[in-house]
Amino acid sequence: MSFCSFFGGEVYKDHFQPGVYVCSKCDHQLFNSRSKYEHSSPWPAFTQTIHEDSVSKHEERPGAYKVRCGKCGNGLGHEFVNDGPAKGVSRF
């Protein structure tokens, strides 16, 4: 499984089969399907990464982080503080 490009449509939002999500540009391992949870956004949401360096995060504004592939820098989306299955907990 890999993340799609921004304009390609997200086919894995409602996909909950076992597997590993990888970067669509470089195949770097990002997330395990066990850490995925249902979310209202059009993209899949996860609670933790596979490896400590799976992703990098850079604060764009207070409470909003741009998430990128930890290997090639491909944009993966955003993380918002207080959004997710455990409010206020950022685990990746």
mmCIF file of C-alpha atoms in Angstrom:
data_model
loop_
_atom_site.group_PDB
_atom_site.id
_atom_site.type_symbol
_atom_site.label_atom_id
_atom_site.label_comp_id
_atom_site.label_asym_id
_atom_site.label_seq_id
_atom_site.Cartn_x
_atom_site.Cartn_y
_atom_site.Cartn_z
ATOM 1 C CA MET A 1 0.000 0.000 0.000
ATOM 2 C CA SER A 2 1.300 3.481 -0.687
ATOM 3 C CA PHE A 3 0.034 7.001 -0.249
ATOM 4 C CA CYS A 4 -1.395 8.551 -3.368
ATOM 5 C CA SER A 5 -0.486 11.960 -4.728
ATOM 6 C CA PHE A 6 -2.650 14.886 -3.611
ATOM 7 C CA PHE A 7 -4.534 15.037 -6.912
ATOM 8 C CA GLY A 8 -4.866 11.277 -7.433
ATOM 9 C CA GLY A 9 -7.652 10.561 -4.948
ATOM 10 C CA GLU A 10 -7.245 8.532 -1.777
ATOM 11 C CA VAL A 11 -8.114 4.878 -2.195
ATOM 12 C CA TYR A 12 -6.942 3.705 1.249
ATOM 13 C CA LYS A 13 -9.111 5.886 3.531
ATOM 14 C CA ASP A 14 -11.571 3.051 4.213
ATOM 15 C CA HIS A 15 -9.102 0.225 3.625
ATOM 16 C CA PHE A 16 -8.407 -1.786 6.804
ATOM 17 C CA GLN A 17 -6.700 -4.912 5.453
ATOM 18 C CA PRO A 18 -3.442 -5.953 7.198
ATOM 19 C CA GLY A 19 -0.322 -4.462 5.681
ATOM 20 C CA VAL A 20 2.279 -1.719 5.668
ATOM 21 C CA TYR A 21 1.804 1.757 4.225
ATOM 22 C CA VAL A 22 4.849 3.056 2.344
ATOM 23 C CA CYS A 23 5.800 6.328 0.668
ATOM 24 C CA SER A 24 4.521 6.508 -2.924
ATOM 25 C CA LYS A 25 7.788 8.101 -4.053
ATOM 26 C CA CYS A 26 10.507 5.972 -2.397
ATOM 27 C CA ASP A 27 8.770 2.949 -0.744
ATOM 28 C CA HIS A 28 10.022 3.975 2.743
ATOM 29 C CA GLN A 29 7.936 2.198 5.430
ATOM 30 C CA LEU A 30 5.614 4.672 7.163
ATOM 31 C CA PHE A 31 2.731 3.057 9.050
ATOM 32 C CA ASN A 32 1.440 -0.384 9.947
ATOM 33 C CA SER A 33 -2.255 -0.978 9.305
ATOM 34 C CA ARG A 34 -2.698 -1.876 13.013
ATOM 35 C CA SER A 35 -2.139 1.807 13.903
ATOM 36 C CA LYS A 36 -4.833 3.044 11.499
ATOM 37 C CA TYR A 37 -8.127 4.440 12.775
ATOM 38 C CA GLU A 38 -11.356 5.741 11.230
ATOM 39 C CA HIS A 39 -11.280 9.482 10.657
ATOM 40 C CA SER A 40 -13.506 12.094 9.000
ATOM 41 C CA SER A 41 -10.761 13.485 6.714
ATOM 42 C CA PRO A 42 -10.444 12.181 3.143
ATOM 43 C CA TRP A 43 -7.055 10.586 3.995
ATOM 44 C CA PRO A 44 -6.097 7.664 6.216
ATOM 45 C CA ALA A 45 -5.129 8.456 9.822
ATOM 46 C CA PHE A 46 -2.616 6.667 12.043
ATOM 47 C CA THR A 47 -1.559 6.758 15.690
ATOM 48 C CA GLN A 48 2.091 5.789 15.264
ATOM 49 C CA THR A 49 4.824 5.213 12.693
ATOM 50 C CA ILE A 50 6.717 1.991 12.021
ATOM 51 C CA HIS A 51 10.144 3.509 12.724
ATOM 52 C CA GLU A 52 11.221 6.614 14.604
ATOM 53 C CA ASP A 53 12.462 8.106 11.312
ATOM 54 C CA SER A 54 9.469 7.011 9.183
ATOM 55 C CA VAL A 55 8.197 10.588 8.990
ATOM 56 C CA SER A 56 9.364 14.100 9.757
ATOM 57 C CA LYS A 57 7.083 16.837 11.071
ATOM 58 C CA HIS A 58 7.434 20.601 10.813
ATOM 59 C CA GLU A 59 5.095 23.010 12.575
ATOM 60 C CA GLU A 60 3.257 25.177 10.031
ATOM 61 C CA ARG A 61 1.238 27.056 12.644
ATOM 62 C CA PRO A 62 0.385 26.407 16.303
ATOM 63 C CA GLY A 63 -1.244 22.992 16.524
ATOM 64 C CA ALA A 64 -0.734 22.061 12.857
ATOM 65 C CA TYR A 65 2.209 20.053 11.554
ATOM 66 C CA LYS A 66 3.174 19.221 7.972
ATOM 67 C CA VAL A 67 4.080 15.506 7.806
ATOM 68 C CA ARG A 68 6.625 14.290 5.245
ATOM 69 C CA CYS A 69 8.334 11.021 4.404
ATOM 70 C CA GLY A 70 11.369 10.689 6.635
ATOM 71 C CA LYS A 71 13.512 9.465 3.741
ATOM 72 C CA CYS A 72 12.658 11.532 0.637
ATOM 73 C CA GLY A 73 10.555 14.409 2.034
ATOM 74 C CA ASN A 74 7.408 13.565 0.053
ATOM 75 C CA GLY A 75 4.391 15.374 1.539
ATOM 76 C CA LEU A 76 2.029 13.004 3.362
ATOM 77 C CA GLY A 77 -0.460 15.405 4.891
ATOM 78 C CA HIS A 78 -0.965 17.132 8.227
ATOM 79 C CA GLU A 79 -1.228 16.282 11.893
ATOM 80 C CA PHE A 80 -3.427 18.406 14.146
ATOM 81 C CA VAL A 81 -3.029 18.607 17.911
ATOM 82 C CA ASN A 82 -6.101 17.349 19.824
ATOM 83 C CA ASP A 83 -7.334 15.447 16.762
ATOM 84 C CA GLY A 84 -7.399 11.658 16.845
ATOM 85 C CA PRO A 85 -8.411 8.702 18.963
ATOM 86 C CA ALA A 86 -6.563 9.995 22.057
ATOM 87 C CA LYS A 87 -7.101 13.741 22.392
ATOM 88 C CA GLY A 88 -3.933 15.748 22.864
ATOM 89 C CA VAL A 89 -1.652 12.767 22.286
ATOM 90 C CA SER A 90 0.729 12.944 19.351
ATOM 91 C CA ARG A 91 2.442 9.602 18.945
ATOM 92 C CA PHE A 92 4.435 10.095 15.738
#
